[in-house]
Short mmCIF file of N, CA, C and O in Angstrom, two decimals:
data_model
loop_
_atom_site.label_atom_id
_atom_site.label_comp_id
_atom_site.label_asym_id
_atom_site.label_seq_id
_atom_site.Cartn_x
_atom_site.Cartn_y
_atom_site.Cartn_z
N MET A 1 -24.98 45.96 -41.49
CA MET A 1 -25.39 44.77 -41.98
C MET A 1 -26.94 44.71 -42.24
O MET A 1 -27.68 45.72 -41.81
N LYS A 2 -27.29 44.02 -43.22
CA LYS A 2 -28.60 43.93 -43.72
C LYS A 2 -29.42 42.78 -42.77
O LYS A 2 -29.01 42.01 -42.16
N ARG A 3 -30.74 43.31 -42.68
CA ARG A 3 -31.68 42.35 -41.95
C ARG A 3 -32.19 41.23 -42.84
O ARG A 3 -31.98 41.35 -44.15
N VAL A 4 -32.43 40.24 -42.20
CA VAL A 4 -32.80 38.98 -43.01
C VAL A 4 -34.03 38.31 -42.46
O VAL A 4 -34.34 38.27 -41.20
N LYS A 5 -35.09 38.40 -43.41
CA LYS A 5 -36.38 37.71 -42.87
C LYS A 5 -36.32 36.08 -42.92
O LYS A 5 -35.68 35.64 -43.90
N ILE A 6 -36.77 35.59 -41.97
CA ILE A 6 -36.71 34.08 -41.69
C ILE A 6 -38.30 33.71 -41.77
O ILE A 6 -39.00 33.98 -40.88
N LYS A 7 -38.70 32.87 -42.78
CA LYS A 7 -40.09 32.51 -42.76
C LYS A 7 -40.19 30.85 -43.02
O LYS A 7 -39.47 30.27 -43.70
N VAL A 8 -41.11 30.60 -42.41
CA VAL A 8 -41.54 29.02 -42.45
C VAL A 8 -42.17 28.83 -43.57
O VAL A 8 -43.25 29.38 -43.85
N VAL A 9 -41.62 27.87 -44.49
CA VAL A 9 -42.29 27.53 -45.77
C VAL A 9 -42.89 26.22 -45.92
O VAL A 9 -43.68 26.01 -46.72
N HIS A 10 -42.25 25.44 -44.97
CA HIS A 10 -42.80 23.98 -44.88
C HIS A 10 -42.38 23.34 -43.43
O HIS A 10 -41.38 23.44 -43.15
N LYS A 11 -43.32 22.80 -43.03
CA LYS A 11 -43.25 22.04 -41.73
C LYS A 11 -43.75 20.65 -41.97
O LYS A 11 -44.81 20.42 -42.65
N ALA A 12 -42.99 19.64 -41.60
CA ALA A 12 -43.39 18.38 -41.68
C ALA A 12 -43.46 17.61 -40.32
O ALA A 12 -42.59 18.12 -39.52
N TYR A 13 -44.06 16.33 -40.24
CA TYR A 13 -43.88 15.58 -39.22
C TYR A 13 -44.11 14.25 -39.37
O TYR A 13 -45.02 13.79 -40.14
N PHE A 14 -43.09 13.32 -39.18
CA PHE A 14 -43.08 11.92 -39.58
C PHE A 14 -43.50 11.16 -38.25
O PHE A 14 -42.86 10.74 -37.50
N GLN A 15 -44.96 10.82 -38.36
CA GLN A 15 -45.56 10.16 -37.23
C GLN A 15 -44.95 8.78 -36.90
O GLN A 15 -44.61 8.46 -35.79
N SER A 16 -44.63 8.07 -37.95
CA SER A 16 -44.17 6.59 -38.03
C SER A 16 -42.79 6.73 -37.13
O SER A 16 -42.52 5.85 -36.26
N LEU A 17 -41.97 7.71 -37.56
CA LEU A 17 -40.64 7.84 -36.81
C LEU A 17 -40.86 8.11 -35.32
O LEU A 17 -40.13 7.60 -34.48
N SER A 18 -41.72 9.02 -35.02
CA SER A 18 -42.06 9.49 -33.69
C SER A 18 -42.49 8.21 -32.97
O SER A 18 -42.01 7.98 -31.79
N GLU A 19 -43.43 7.55 -33.39
CA GLU A 19 -43.89 6.49 -32.74
C GLU A 19 -42.87 5.28 -32.49
O GLU A 19 -42.90 4.71 -31.55
N LYS A 20 -41.97 5.26 -33.45
CA LYS A 20 -40.97 4.33 -33.28
C LYS A 20 -39.85 4.56 -32.30
O LYS A 20 -39.11 3.73 -31.65
N TYR A 21 -39.33 5.94 -32.35
CA TYR A 21 -38.13 6.35 -31.73
C TYR A 21 -38.20 7.10 -30.44
O TYR A 21 -37.44 7.27 -29.71
N GLU A 22 -39.53 7.98 -30.54
CA GLU A 22 -39.47 8.90 -29.37
C GLU A 22 -40.21 8.28 -28.15
O GLU A 22 -41.13 7.60 -28.27
N LYS A 23 -39.64 8.84 -26.97
CA LYS A 23 -40.37 8.50 -25.84
C LYS A 23 -41.58 9.32 -25.60
O LYS A 23 -42.65 8.70 -25.26
N GLU A 24 -41.68 10.57 -25.87
CA GLU A 24 -42.77 11.42 -25.91
C GLU A 24 -42.92 12.09 -27.20
O GLU A 24 -42.07 12.65 -27.64
N LYS A 25 -44.19 11.87 -27.80
CA LYS A 25 -44.44 12.55 -29.10
C LYS A 25 -44.63 13.91 -29.05
O LYS A 25 -45.31 14.41 -27.85
N GLY A 26 -44.02 14.73 -29.86
CA GLY A 26 -44.34 16.14 -29.75
C GLY A 26 -44.24 16.88 -31.09
O GLY A 26 -43.65 16.17 -32.11
N ASP A 27 -44.85 18.01 -31.27
CA ASP A 27 -44.76 18.69 -32.53
C ASP A 27 -43.91 19.96 -32.29
O ASP A 27 -43.74 20.62 -31.17
N CYS A 28 -43.26 20.45 -33.43
CA CYS A 28 -42.61 21.72 -33.36
C CYS A 28 -43.51 22.83 -33.28
O CYS A 28 -44.72 22.75 -33.63
N MET A 29 -42.95 23.77 -32.51
CA MET A 29 -43.92 24.86 -32.17
C MET A 29 -44.04 26.01 -33.34
O MET A 29 -44.77 27.00 -32.94
N VAL A 30 -43.53 25.71 -34.43
CA VAL A 30 -43.79 26.80 -35.46
C VAL A 30 -44.80 26.30 -36.33
O VAL A 30 -45.13 25.12 -36.41
N ASN A 31 -45.33 27.15 -36.98
CA ASN A 31 -46.13 26.91 -38.19
C ASN A 31 -45.86 27.50 -39.58
O ASN A 31 -45.13 28.66 -39.65
N ASP A 32 -46.36 26.90 -40.59
CA ASP A 32 -46.14 27.60 -42.05
C ASP A 32 -46.45 29.06 -41.94
O ASP A 32 -47.78 29.27 -41.45
N GLY A 33 -45.77 29.93 -42.59
CA GLY A 33 -46.07 31.21 -42.71
C GLY A 33 -45.41 31.90 -41.40
O GLY A 33 -45.37 33.24 -41.64
N ASP A 34 -45.00 31.46 -40.24
CA ASP A 34 -44.59 32.18 -39.23
C ASP A 34 -43.09 32.89 -39.71
O ASP A 34 -42.53 32.50 -40.68
N GLU A 35 -42.94 34.23 -39.25
CA GLU A 35 -41.85 34.88 -39.65
C GLU A 35 -41.18 35.76 -38.67
O GLU A 35 -41.60 35.90 -37.48
N TRP A 36 -39.74 35.80 -38.65
CA TRP A 36 -38.95 36.55 -37.66
C TRP A 36 -37.93 37.45 -38.42
O TRP A 36 -37.65 37.21 -39.71
N ILE A 37 -37.44 38.32 -38.03
CA ILE A 37 -36.42 39.25 -38.65
C ILE A 37 -35.20 39.11 -37.79
O ILE A 37 -35.14 39.48 -36.45
N SER A 38 -34.11 38.78 -38.41
CA SER A 38 -32.75 38.79 -37.81
C SER A 38 -32.14 40.14 -38.19
O SER A 38 -32.02 40.55 -39.31
N GLN A 39 -31.70 40.82 -37.01
CA GLN A 39 -31.09 42.06 -37.07
C GLN A 39 -29.60 41.75 -36.62
O GLN A 39 -29.30 41.18 -35.59
N GLU A 40 -28.62 42.35 -37.35
CA GLU A 40 -27.05 42.13 -37.03
C GLU A 40 -26.77 40.59 -36.88
O GLU A 40 -25.82 40.37 -36.24
N ALA A 41 -27.45 39.90 -37.68
CA ALA A 41 -27.15 38.38 -37.85
C ALA A 41 -27.36 37.84 -36.50
O ALA A 41 -26.80 36.59 -36.19
N SER A 42 -28.26 38.28 -35.61
CA SER A 42 -28.52 37.56 -34.38
C SER A 42 -29.72 36.92 -34.38
O SER A 42 -30.62 37.03 -35.25
N MET A 43 -29.79 35.79 -33.53
CA MET A 43 -31.04 35.01 -33.47
C MET A 43 -32.21 35.76 -32.99
O MET A 43 -32.12 36.51 -31.86
N PRO A 44 -33.35 35.89 -33.68
CA PRO A 44 -34.44 36.49 -33.21
C PRO A 44 -35.08 35.96 -31.99
O PRO A 44 -34.96 34.79 -31.69
N GLN A 45 -35.68 36.91 -31.15
CA GLN A 45 -36.19 36.44 -29.78
C GLN A 45 -37.25 35.35 -30.15
O GLN A 45 -37.96 35.58 -31.09
N GLY A 46 -37.24 34.42 -29.39
CA GLY A 46 -38.28 33.20 -29.42
C GLY A 46 -38.12 32.31 -30.44
O GLY A 46 -38.82 31.35 -30.79
N PHE A 47 -36.90 32.31 -31.24
CA PHE A 47 -36.53 31.43 -32.37
C PHE A 47 -36.09 30.18 -31.81
O PHE A 47 -35.28 30.33 -30.78
N CYS A 48 -36.19 29.07 -32.37
CA CYS A 48 -35.69 27.75 -31.99
C CYS A 48 -34.26 27.68 -32.03
O CYS A 48 -33.72 27.83 -33.00
N GLN A 49 -33.49 27.39 -30.81
CA GLN A 49 -32.15 27.29 -30.66
C GLN A 49 -31.30 26.42 -31.71
O GLN A 49 -30.48 26.65 -32.22
N SER A 50 -32.10 25.02 -31.66
CA SER A 50 -31.68 24.12 -32.64
C SER A 50 -31.79 24.43 -34.04
O SER A 50 -30.63 24.17 -34.82
N ALA A 51 -32.91 25.13 -34.48
CA ALA A 51 -32.94 25.40 -35.85
C ALA A 51 -31.94 26.56 -36.17
O ALA A 51 -31.30 26.49 -37.29
N TRP A 52 -31.83 27.45 -35.24
CA TRP A 52 -30.77 28.57 -35.40
C TRP A 52 -29.34 28.05 -35.73
O TRP A 52 -28.77 28.48 -36.74
N GLN A 53 -28.96 26.93 -35.00
CA GLN A 53 -27.77 26.40 -35.40
C GLN A 53 -27.49 25.85 -36.78
O GLN A 53 -26.56 26.01 -37.35
N ASN A 54 -28.65 25.62 -37.46
CA ASN A 54 -28.54 24.99 -38.70
C ASN A 54 -28.56 26.29 -39.78
O ASN A 54 -28.13 25.98 -40.90
N ILE A 55 -29.21 27.27 -39.39
CA ILE A 55 -29.37 28.38 -40.43
C ILE A 55 -28.50 29.68 -40.22
O ILE A 55 -28.21 30.43 -41.19
N GLN A 56 -27.73 29.76 -38.99
CA GLN A 56 -27.09 30.98 -38.65
C GLN A 56 -25.93 31.36 -39.63
O GLN A 56 -25.72 32.53 -39.91
N SER A 57 -25.16 30.44 -40.20
CA SER A 57 -24.36 30.77 -41.08
C SER A 57 -24.65 31.31 -42.52
O SER A 57 -24.18 32.29 -42.91
N TYR A 58 -26.00 30.95 -42.89
CA TYR A 58 -26.54 31.66 -44.10
C TYR A 58 -27.05 32.85 -43.73
O TYR A 58 -27.08 33.83 -44.55
N VAL A 59 -27.83 32.99 -42.55
CA VAL A 59 -28.29 34.38 -42.03
C VAL A 59 -27.03 35.35 -42.02
O VAL A 59 -27.19 36.45 -42.38
N PHE A 60 -26.04 34.98 -41.27
CA PHE A 60 -24.63 35.82 -41.35
C PHE A 60 -24.34 36.28 -42.78
O PHE A 60 -24.03 37.27 -43.04
N ALA A 61 -24.32 35.23 -43.58
CA ALA A 61 -23.68 35.57 -45.00
C ALA A 61 -24.66 36.53 -45.62
O ALA A 61 -24.18 37.51 -46.26
N LEU A 62 -25.90 36.12 -45.61
CA LEU A 62 -26.83 37.21 -46.30
C LEU A 62 -26.91 38.52 -45.51
O LEU A 62 -26.88 39.52 -46.40
N SER A 63 -26.73 38.71 -44.36
CA SER A 63 -26.77 39.92 -43.71
C SER A 63 -25.41 40.78 -44.08
O SER A 63 -25.39 41.85 -43.86
N SER A 64 -24.36 39.91 -44.39
CA SER A 64 -23.22 40.67 -44.72
C SER A 64 -23.04 41.03 -46.26
O SER A 64 -21.98 41.28 -46.80
N GLY A 65 -24.21 40.73 -46.97
CA GLY A 65 -24.01 41.06 -48.30
C GLY A 65 -23.91 39.84 -49.24
O GLY A 65 -23.83 39.86 -50.35
N GLY A 66 -23.77 38.63 -48.70
CA GLY A 66 -23.30 37.49 -49.40
C GLY A 66 -24.67 36.80 -50.08
O GLY A 66 -25.79 37.51 -49.93
N GLY A 67 -24.36 35.92 -50.87
CA GLY A 67 -25.56 35.17 -51.48
C GLY A 67 -25.16 34.17 -52.63
O GLY A 67 -24.02 33.87 -52.54
N GLY A 68 -26.02 33.72 -53.34
CA GLY A 68 -25.67 32.75 -54.52
C GLY A 68 -25.06 31.56 -54.00
O GLY A 68 -24.00 31.07 -54.49
N PHE A 69 -25.64 31.22 -52.93
CA PHE A 69 -25.34 29.76 -52.46
C PHE A 69 -25.36 28.64 -53.34
O PHE A 69 -26.24 28.48 -54.11
N PHE A 70 -24.37 27.95 -53.43
CA PHE A 70 -24.29 26.58 -53.99
C PHE A 70 -24.62 26.81 -55.69
O PHE A 70 -25.44 26.17 -56.25
N GLY A 71 -23.89 27.90 -56.08
CA GLY A 71 -24.26 28.12 -57.46
C GLY A 71 -25.41 28.97 -57.85
O GLY A 71 -25.77 30.15 -57.04
N ASP A 72 -26.26 28.85 -58.63
CA ASP A 72 -27.61 29.51 -58.86
C ASP A 72 -28.68 28.73 -58.80
O ASP A 72 -29.62 28.82 -59.52
N TRP A 73 -28.77 27.88 -57.61
CA TRP A 73 -30.05 27.16 -57.34
C TRP A 73 -31.20 28.04 -56.99
O TRP A 73 -32.43 27.52 -57.03
N MET A 74 -31.10 29.24 -56.57
CA MET A 74 -32.25 30.01 -56.10
C MET A 74 -32.49 31.08 -57.11
O MET A 74 -31.68 31.56 -57.76
N LYS A 75 -33.81 31.26 -57.39
CA LYS A 75 -34.11 32.49 -58.33
C LYS A 75 -33.75 33.68 -57.86
O LYS A 75 -33.24 34.58 -58.66
N ASN A 76 -33.84 33.91 -56.36
CA ASN A 76 -33.37 35.04 -55.88
C ASN A 76 -32.03 34.86 -55.31
O ASN A 76 -31.88 33.95 -54.16
N PRO A 77 -30.94 35.34 -55.71
CA PRO A 77 -29.51 34.99 -55.10
C PRO A 77 -29.43 35.53 -53.79
O PRO A 77 -28.53 35.05 -53.14
N LYS A 78 -30.26 36.42 -53.22
CA LYS A 78 -30.00 36.99 -52.03
C LYS A 78 -31.13 36.16 -51.00
O LYS A 78 -31.63 36.83 -50.12
N SER A 79 -31.20 35.03 -51.37
CA SER A 79 -32.10 34.11 -50.62
C SER A 79 -31.54 32.60 -50.45
O SER A 79 -30.71 32.37 -51.11
N ALA A 80 -32.15 31.85 -49.32
CA ALA A 80 -31.86 30.46 -49.38
C ALA A 80 -33.03 29.75 -48.63
O ALA A 80 -33.66 30.40 -47.83
N VAL A 81 -33.24 28.57 -48.90
CA VAL A 81 -34.11 27.66 -48.22
C VAL A 81 -33.28 26.73 -47.52
O VAL A 81 -32.59 25.82 -48.07
N ILE A 82 -33.25 26.64 -46.21
CA ILE A 82 -32.58 25.91 -45.29
C ILE A 82 -33.43 25.06 -44.33
O ILE A 82 -34.35 25.90 -43.85
N SER A 83 -33.29 24.01 -44.06
CA SER A 83 -33.84 23.28 -43.08
C SER A 83 -33.23 22.89 -41.82
O SER A 83 -32.03 22.82 -41.65
N CYS A 84 -34.09 22.87 -40.79
CA CYS A 84 -33.43 22.25 -39.40
C CYS A 84 -33.33 20.78 -39.60
O CYS A 84 -33.82 20.12 -40.47
N ASN A 85 -32.39 20.32 -38.84
CA ASN A 85 -31.92 18.60 -39.09
C ASN A 85 -32.83 17.97 -38.21
O ASN A 85 -32.38 16.78 -37.93
N ASP A 86 -34.01 18.22 -37.73
CA ASP A 86 -34.73 17.41 -36.93
C ASP A 86 -35.38 16.36 -37.66
O ASP A 86 -36.14 16.74 -38.65
N GLY A 87 -34.98 15.17 -37.65
CA GLY A 87 -35.40 14.09 -38.58
C GLY A 87 -36.87 13.72 -38.43
O GLY A 87 -37.53 13.05 -39.30
N ILE A 88 -37.51 13.99 -37.27
CA ILE A 88 -38.81 13.62 -37.09
C ILE A 88 -39.74 14.79 -37.40
O ILE A 88 -40.91 14.66 -37.83
N ARG A 89 -39.33 16.21 -37.02
CA ARG A 89 -40.12 17.32 -37.40
C ARG A 89 -39.44 18.32 -38.18
O ARG A 89 -39.07 19.53 -37.65
N PRO A 90 -38.99 18.05 -39.29
CA PRO A 90 -38.15 19.03 -40.22
C PRO A 90 -38.94 20.33 -40.48
O PRO A 90 -40.11 20.20 -40.79
N VAL A 91 -38.17 21.44 -40.47
CA VAL A 91 -38.94 22.47 -40.98
C VAL A 91 -37.93 23.37 -41.93
O VAL A 91 -36.70 23.42 -41.77
N SER A 92 -38.56 23.58 -43.10
CA SER A 92 -37.86 24.48 -44.01
C SER A 92 -38.08 25.97 -43.99
O SER A 92 -39.37 26.34 -43.95
N PHE A 93 -37.02 26.74 -43.77
CA PHE A 93 -37.07 28.13 -43.71
C PHE A 93 -36.61 28.83 -45.13
O PHE A 93 -35.63 28.45 -45.62
N LEU A 94 -37.18 29.89 -45.24
CA LEU A 94 -36.89 30.91 -46.38
C LEU A 94 -36.14 32.03 -45.79
O LEU A 94 -36.74 32.70 -44.95
N LEU A 95 -34.98 32.01 -46.23
CA LEU A 95 -33.83 33.26 -45.61
C LEU A 95 -33.90 34.20 -46.83
O LEU A 95 -33.52 33.87 -47.89
N GLU A 96 -34.26 35.40 -46.58
CA GLU A 96 -34.19 36.61 -47.60
C GLU A 96 -33.54 37.91 -46.93
O GLU A 96 -34.06 38.14 -45.94
N THR A 97 -32.67 38.50 -47.67
CA THR A 97 -32.26 39.71 -47.38
C THR A 97 -33.33 40.77 -47.61
O THR A 97 -33.85 40.71 -48.70
N ILE A 98 -33.65 41.60 -46.65
CA ILE A 98 -34.83 42.70 -46.86
C ILE A 98 -34.20 44.02 -46.95
O ILE A 98 -35.14 44.81 -47.13
N ASP A 99 -32.92 44.31 -46.71
CA ASP A 99 -32.44 45.75 -46.73
C ASP A 99 -31.49 45.77 -47.87
O ASP A 99 -30.69 44.96 -48.16
#
């Protein structure tokens, strides 16, 4: 299986939604530029479990040699930009095959 680099390419925070709906305000613990390497399509140590649930199928596909998700929307067919589904603190990850 190929290794897959997971990189934070954009982190957002919607303060108005947090103030309106959350009991306790909080920020996601990742920052733009943070990186992890998935080996054997497994979740990297220290990676957010909730975000992993959103990206794991893409990581598995890339590590298995797949790509070309949703036609040709990515310049690099062995990559994908996938976001976690936290509506208050969404994070976009760039997934790239590196082997």
